[in-house]
Amino acid sequence: MAAGGGRVCGLLRVNVQRVRPWGSGMRGCASGASAVEVAGAVQGVASSTDRKRFIRDHALPFSAFLTDSFGRQHTYLRISLTEKCNLRCQYCMPEEGVKLTPKSELLTTQEILTVAKLFVEEGVDKIRLTGGEPLIRPDVVDIIAQLRRLKGLKTIALTTNGINLARLLPRLKEAGVDVLNISLDTLVPAKFEFIVRRKGFHKVMEGIHRAVELGYNPVKVNCVVMRGLNEDELLDFVALTERQPLEVRFIEYMPFDGNKWNFKKMVSYQEMLDTIRQKWPELEKVPTEMSSTSKAFRVPGFQGQIGFITSMSDHFCGSCNRLRITADGNLKVCLFGNSEVSLRDWLRTGASEEHLRQVIGEAVGRKKKQHADLPPSSLYQRVARGSSYIKEQIKLFAASGRGAGSWSRRGGDQDFLTSNILVTPLLLPLRGFCGASGPPAPQSQCLNTLQSSTDNLSETHNNSGLQGASEHLTHVDQSGKVHMVDVGEKSSTSRTAIATAIIRLGPKVFNLVQANQVKKGDVLTVAQIAGIQGAKLTSQLIPLCHNIALSQVTVSLELDATRFTAVVTAECRTHGKTGVEMEALTAASVAALTIYDMCKAVTHDMVIEEVKLVRKTGGQRGDFQRGGGG
């Protein structure tokens, strides 16, 4: 083994001060020659082409310590630099944060470098620095610069939430960061604050733009997709790749301790892909390395590309080449496994490098074939496809008891599959939402997600009633029993609905909301997001309501100082076989209820009233306009 961090494999210059026998960890060549003999022979080969051919024909076997019992060779090490984070993302940790390990029990800078050197000497050629948030560690630039000196390390990657990125990026690039992954789960500033429970959207966007300017190509953007929260922004994220060298990677929502994971929130890879192909049917697959976690695609003509990390619906355990070191020095061979080995403790007891290699090798050897605590990926695939066998398979899985213990540890119900899935439709098509803002109305505080398009509706179709109105209830059959209307034979048309609701706040609450001084937070922003989510979940709330692919949801809130009220206006659009009146009414109602909930600590003397449909267009019964303008 080469001292000073030198690796024989793949290098033409080798500094050898001591040689261990093969049995102690030295890697030998396929022909039986020692590593020193191979290195000496390489030195004697003249041309570059001949040297490359010689290395290929006399390739060194991969380290036995980093090869598991299934033949997977682990060339990729993720090192957590800190447990701390300056965000509180809902899918990652509870709002109050997590209990932090005392600083004395975390790896020191020198311990991180010692562990990294050991792994690189054994064949790791890529290290990713993670957290928590790695950029809040004061010596992160120095750590990267010292890692860059490790011979044999080809790639240094960094995963960050982007809050501190723009400020540090020039120094990070100079130190040696090759690859950037930036987390961004929404393109709507208000929703960003809701998801991460902190401000900072514009800082993240600045970091992404700075990375592009400094020549990172691609800049990877990680987006965790959660049903009812941001799956309606899939197309907006794909559109980002048209003119920028971005690789947007959509990540299936995964369970972690503290994030209150629920199966219903997971949007599968196949569902996301189907949604995107509705907009870009020419979407084409891009070849990737066998060990890649991402399934890559590109829209022809776009500068960037997209990817899907399918940890839940189609796991990639069979080609996994990753190992992880936690901030407190534990080696994890599987992200979902509970087994950890403390390298920190061995380091601090003065263990030799040889002993550390044995500890690492034993841990890697115990790595399981696939996620230790998750159901088989085939079950998730059937869920994602809406298989007719899903109910039977879920019951079989629940009855087998294979998942009960691990799921209950994460706060789940032992019967989580049947209780959380079967009562609710799994697959909700894309429901679009645009986050552009229109100007506030004069002498009022108005929060708009989009400039109202009501003025564009044709006045020629306005009327006070519905054309072709039915003389009977369409959700009741001839025998008087309720049923869902069959819309299969209807033609798809553009449909719009606008609904409003008023909540009387009273002077005290009104003034608090207007000044944004309610203790629970920004009432108007939260109500706006709640209204949008309500529209998307209408079919789950109203039993006989069809599941509609919304193309747009707009919710605006305006404060009326003359009456001390908040006026909610919700507009929904779709191109489909049935209308969106219920979606608009639900959005307006949920937004109003959210205002009530956020203000009820001040007083319960608030009244929600005049929830009504103002206008609808499209459909065989024609358009509707409420008389008197609402």
mmCIF file of N, CA and C in Angstrom, residues 193 199 445 509-525 559 598:
data_model
loop_
_atom_site.group_PDB
_atom_site.id
_atom_site.type_symbol
_atom_site.label_atom_id
_atom_site.label_comp_id
_atom_site.label_asym_id
_atom_site.label_seq_id
_atom_site.Cartn_x
_atom_site.Cartn_y
_atom_site.Cartn_z
ATOM 1 N N GLU A 193 -41.329 29.000 1.951
ATOM 2 C CA GLU A 193 -41.296 29.301 3.378
ATOM 3 C C GLU A 193 -42.177 28.329 4.160
ATOM 4 N N LYS A 199 -37.295 31.542 5.849
ATOM 5 C CA LYS A 199 -37.179 32.343 4.629
ATOM 6 C C LYS A 199 -35.908 31.941 3.897
ATOM 7 N N GLN A 445 -55.029 45.301 1.031
ATOM 8 C CA GLN A 445 -53.921 44.357 1.040
ATOM 9 C C GLN A 445 -54.394 43.113 0.322
ATOM 10 N N VAL A 509 -59.144 41.518 15.095
ATOM 11 C CA VAL A 509 -58.473 40.516 14.260
ATOM 12 C C VAL A 509 -58.053 41.121 12.931
ATOM 13 N N PHE A 510 -58.914 41.946 12.364
ATOM 14 C CA PHE A 510 -58.601 42.570 11.077
ATOM 15 C C PHE A 510 -57.281 43.333 11.155
ATOM 16 N N ASN A 511 -57.127 44.125 12.204
ATOM 17 C CA ASN A 511 -55.910 44.934 12.332
ATOM 18 C C ASN A 511 -54.673 44.058 12.510
ATOM 19 N N LEU A 512 -54.806 42.968 13.256
ATOM 20 C CA LEU A 512 -53.677 42.059 13.431
ATOM 21 C C LEU A 512 -53.279 41.399 12.112
ATOM 22 N N VAL A 513 -54.269 40.957 11.347
ATOM 23 C CA VAL A 513 -53.993 40.327 10.057
ATOM 24 C C VAL A 513 -53.374 41.330 9.094
ATOM 25 N N GLN A 514 -53.922 42.523 9.080
ATOM 26 C CA GLN A 514 -53.423 43.546 8.160
ATOM 27 C C GLN A 514 -51.968 43.907 8.469
ATOM 28 N N ALA A 515 -51.629 43.934 9.760
ATOM 29 C CA ALA A 515 -50.260 44.261 10.166
ATOM 30 C C ALA A 515 -49.354 43.025 10.217
ATOM 31 N N ASN A 516 -49.901 41.853 9.879
ATOM 32 C CA ASN A 516 -49.160 40.583 9.915
ATOM 33 C C ASN A 516 -48.551 40.352 11.296
ATOM 34 N N GLN A 517 -49.390 40.485 12.316
ATOM 35 C CA GLN A 517 -48.935 40.326 13.694
ATOM 36 C C GLN A 517 -49.632 39.171 14.419
ATOM 37 N N VAL A 518 -50.306 38.313 13.692
ATOM 38 C CA VAL A 518 -50.917 37.139 14.304
ATOM 39 C C VAL A 518 -49.809 36.170 14.709
ATOM 40 N N LYS A 519 -49.868 35.645 15.927
ATOM 41 C CA LYS A 519 -48.781 34.833 16.474
ATOM 42 C C LYS A 519 -48.483 33.593 15.635
ATOM 43 N N LYS A 520 -49.504 33.032 15.002
ATOM 44 C CA LYS A 520 -49.291 31.805 14.217
ATOM 45 C C LYS A 520 -48.553 32.060 12.911
ATOM 46 N N GLY A 521 -48.419 33.324 12.511
ATOM 47 C CA GLY A 521 -47.674 33.607 11.292
ATOM 48 C C GLY A 521 -48.464 34.400 10.278
ATOM 49 N N ASP A 522 -48.002 34.353 9.035
ATOM 50 C CA ASP A 522 -48.589 35.121 7.937
ATOM 51 C C ASP A 522 -49.918 34.486 7.527
ATOM 52 N N VAL A 523 -51.010 35.038 8.002
ATOM 53 C CA VAL A 523 -52.332 34.452 7.801
ATOM 54 C C VAL A 523 -52.672 34.359 6.316
ATOM 55 N N LEU A 524 -52.448 35.423 5.575
ATOM 56 C CA LEU A 524 -52.863 35.438 4.172
ATOM 57 C C LEU A 524 -52.068 34.436 3.335
ATOM 58 N N THR A 525 -50.760 34.340 3.598
ATOM 59 C CA THR A 525 -49.944 33.390 2.833
ATOM 60 C C THR A 525 -50.349 31.953 3.112
ATOM 61 N N LEU A 559 -58.259 42.230 1.877
ATOM 62 C CA LEU A 559 -58.815 42.752 3.119
ATOM 63 C C LEU A 559 -59.661 43.995 2.827
ATOM 64 N N MET A 598 -56.280 30.233 12.186
ATOM 65 C CA MET A 598 -55.090 30.969 12.588
ATOM 66 C C MET A 598 -55.416 32.132 13.526
#
